[in-house]
């Protein structure tokens, strides 16, 4: 079982860190703006935690892995046990609540300009599964 505070069927943008780095590098090498500019990057597509867990389950060879929403207080205890400070834990819980209520969400609609190429499946295959199995790639 994979537990988290997020609603099971709420679709969220998920992005691979390599896509963030690639976008930033491209903007630094070919600046097409002046002053300050903000860009939301939304990953390849939106996924729910249930969908993401199914992809992870296939990627790590645990087909029975399932997602279950955990109560906020349980997530708060887990974060504290992992060494998060009480303040940091409170901020994370506040963020999860805001996401679940739809208060924290992307402001830009998905478009070719803010969608990135790496699918969640490819991320799991190339990054998550090797790390899970103790075979993470070195830089």
PDB file of N, CA and C in Angstrom, residues 5-14 46-52 67 69 72 95-105:
ATOM      1  N   UNK A   5      -1.614  11.927   1.663  1.00  0.00           N
ATOM      2  CA  UNK A   5      -2.761  12.753   2.033  1.00  0.00           C
ATOM      3  C   UNK A   5      -3.593  13.219   0.838  1.00  0.00           C
ATOM      4  N   UNK A   6      -3.087  13.093  -0.364  1.00  0.00           N
ATOM      5  CA  UNK A   6      -3.808  13.602  -1.525  1.00  0.00           C
ATOM      6  C   UNK A   6      -4.982  12.700  -1.898  1.00  0.00           C
ATOM      7  N   UNK A   7      -6.045  13.332  -2.398  1.00  0.00           N
ATOM      8  CA  UNK A   7      -7.222  12.584  -2.845  1.00  0.00           C
ATOM      9  C   UNK A   7      -6.831  11.578  -3.914  1.00  0.00           C
ATOM     10  N   UNK A   8      -7.414  10.396  -3.903  1.00  0.00           N
ATOM     11  CA  UNK A   8      -6.988   9.352  -4.838  1.00  0.00           C
ATOM     12  C   UNK A   8      -7.243   9.668  -6.309  1.00  0.00           C
ATOM     13  N   UNK A   9      -8.315  10.377  -6.621  1.00  0.00           N
ATOM     14  CA  UNK A   9      -8.696  10.580  -8.017  1.00  0.00           C
ATOM     15  C   UNK A   9      -8.517  12.012  -8.508  1.00  0.00           C
ATOM     16  N   UNK A  10      -7.880  12.853  -7.715  1.00  0.00           N
ATOM     17  CA  UNK A  10      -7.605  14.229  -8.117  1.00  0.00           C
ATOM     18  C   UNK A  10      -6.438  14.234  -9.097  1.00  0.00           C
ATOM     19  N   UNK A  11      -6.676  14.694 -10.310  1.00  0.00           N
ATOM     20  CA  UNK A  11      -5.606  14.706 -11.315  1.00  0.00           C
ATOM     21  C   UNK A  11      -4.719  15.923 -11.113  1.00  0.00           C
ATOM     22  N   UNK A  12      -3.409  15.671 -11.117  1.00  0.00           N
ATOM     23  CA  UNK A  12      -2.411  16.704 -10.870  1.00  0.00           C
ATOM     24  C   UNK A  12      -1.332  16.658 -11.948  1.00  0.00           C
ATOM     25  N   UNK A  13      -0.741  17.822 -12.258  1.00  0.00           N
ATOM     26  CA  UNK A  13       0.409  17.792 -13.155  1.00  0.00           C
ATOM     27  C   UNK A  13       1.603  17.163 -12.435  1.00  0.00           C
ATOM     28  N   UNK A  14       2.306  16.305 -13.120  1.00  0.00           N
ATOM     29  CA  UNK A  14       3.509  15.674 -12.563  1.00  0.00           C
ATOM     30  C   UNK A  14       4.614  15.824 -13.589  1.00  0.00           C
ATOM     31  N   UNK A  46      -1.608  15.182 -16.725  1.00  0.00           N
ATOM     32  CA  UNK A  46      -2.067  15.122 -15.345  1.00  0.00           C
ATOM     33  C   UNK A  46      -2.379  13.674 -14.988  1.00  0.00           C
ATOM     34  N   UNK A  47      -2.054  13.301 -13.751  1.00  0.00           N
ATOM     35  CA  UNK A  47      -2.324  11.952 -13.253  1.00  0.00           C
ATOM     36  C   UNK A  47      -2.915  12.040 -11.859  1.00  0.00           C
ATOM     37  N   UNK A  48      -3.761  11.102 -11.527  1.00  0.00           N
ATOM     38  CA  UNK A  48      -4.230  10.977 -10.144  1.00  0.00           C
ATOM     39  C   UNK A  48      -3.222  10.130  -9.367  1.00  0.00           C
ATOM     40  N   UNK A  49      -3.308  10.171  -8.071  1.00  0.00           N
ATOM     41  CA  UNK A  49      -2.419   9.339  -7.252  1.00  0.00           C
ATOM     42  C   UNK A  49      -2.695   7.857  -7.508  1.00  0.00           C
ATOM     43  N   UNK A  50      -3.953   7.511  -7.770  1.00  0.00           N
ATOM     44  CA  UNK A  50      -4.289   6.121  -8.090  1.00  0.00           C
ATOM     45  C   UNK A  50      -3.598   5.698  -9.384  1.00  0.00           C
ATOM     46  N   UNK A  51      -3.637   6.572 -10.412  1.00  0.00           N
ATOM     47  CA  UNK A  51      -2.983   6.261 -11.685  1.00  0.00           C
ATOM     48  C   UNK A  51      -1.465   6.204 -11.526  1.00  0.00           C
ATOM     49  N   UNK A  52      -0.906   7.166 -10.804  1.00  0.00           N
ATOM     50  CA  UNK A  52       0.546   7.197 -10.599  1.00  0.00           C
ATOM     51  C   UNK A  52       1.013   5.947  -9.856  1.00  0.00           C
ATOM     52  N   UNK A  67      -3.009   2.546  -4.004  1.00  0.00           N
ATOM     53  CA  UNK A  67      -2.975   3.847  -3.334  1.00  0.00           C
ATOM     54  C   UNK A  67      -4.112   3.926  -2.336  1.00  0.00           C
ATOM     55  N   UNK A  69      -5.627   6.943   0.458  1.00  0.00           N
ATOM     56  CA  UNK A  69      -5.486   8.258   1.071  1.00  0.00           C
ATOM     57  C   UNK A  69      -5.366   8.096   2.578  1.00  0.00           C
ATOM     58  N   UNK A  72      -4.787  13.330   7.420  1.00  0.00           N
ATOM     59  CA  UNK A  72      -3.743  14.345   7.591  1.00  0.00           C
ATOM     60  C   UNK A  72      -2.921  14.109   8.847  1.00  0.00           C
ATOM     61  N   UNK A  95      -0.297  22.497   2.571  1.00  0.00           N
ATOM     62  CA  UNK A  95      -0.212  22.377   1.120  1.00  0.00           C
ATOM     63  C   UNK A  95      -1.112  21.245   0.616  1.00  0.00           C
ATOM     64  N   UNK A  96      -1.071  20.087   1.275  1.00  0.00           N
ATOM     65  CA  UNK A  96      -1.907  18.960   0.858  1.00  0.00           C
ATOM     66  C   UNK A  96      -3.388  19.320   0.953  1.00  0.00           C
ATOM     67  N   UNK A  97      -3.778  20.009   2.015  1.00  0.00           N
ATOM     68  CA  UNK A  97      -5.171  20.437   2.167  1.00  0.00           C
ATOM     69  C   UNK A  97      -5.559  21.387   1.038  1.00  0.00           C
ATOM     70  N   UNK A  98      -4.681  22.333   0.713  1.00  0.00           N
ATOM     71  CA  UNK A  98      -4.967  23.300  -0.348  1.00  0.00           C
ATOM     72  C   UNK A  98      -5.083  22.618  -1.709  1.00  0.00           C
ATOM     73  N   UNK A  99      -4.236  21.633  -1.972  1.00  0.00           N
ATOM     74  CA  UNK A  99      -4.322  20.884  -3.228  1.00  0.00           C
ATOM     75  C   UNK A  99      -5.645  20.134  -3.283  1.00  0.00           C
ATOM     76  N   UNK A 100      -5.995  19.434  -2.210  1.00  0.00           N
ATOM     77  CA  UNK A 100      -7.232  18.659  -2.191  1.00  0.00           C
ATOM     78  C   UNK A 100      -8.469  19.534  -2.356  1.00  0.00           C
ATOM     79  N   UNK A 101      -8.428  20.764  -1.867  1.00  0.00           N
ATOM     80  CA  UNK A 101      -9.566  21.676  -1.970  1.00  0.00           C
ATOM     81  C   UNK A 101      -9.571  22.451  -3.292  1.00  0.00           C
ATOM     82  N   UNK A 102      -8.536  22.272  -4.113  1.00  0.00           N
ATOM     83  CA  UNK A 102      -8.461  22.974  -5.374  1.00  0.00           C
ATOM     84  C   UNK A 102      -7.959  24.402  -5.258  1.00  0.00           C
ATOM     85  N   UNK A 103      -7.432  24.768  -4.086  1.00  0.00           N
ATOM     86  CA  UNK A 103      -6.924  26.118  -3.884  1.00  0.00           C
ATOM     87  C   UNK A 103      -5.511  26.287  -4.427  1.00  0.00           C
ATOM     88  N   UNK A 104      -4.765  25.229  -4.466  1.00  0.00           N
ATOM     89  CA  UNK A 104      -3.405  25.245  -5.001  1.00  0.00           C
ATOM     90  C   UNK A 104      -3.425  24.394  -6.267  1.00  0.00           C
ATOM     91  N   UNK A 105      -3.393  25.076  -7.392  1.00  0.00           N
ATOM     92  CA  UNK A 105      -3.486  24.394  -8.680  1.00  0.00           C
ATOM     93  C   UNK A 105      -2.781  25.249  -9.732  1.00  0.00           C
TER      94      UNK A 105
END
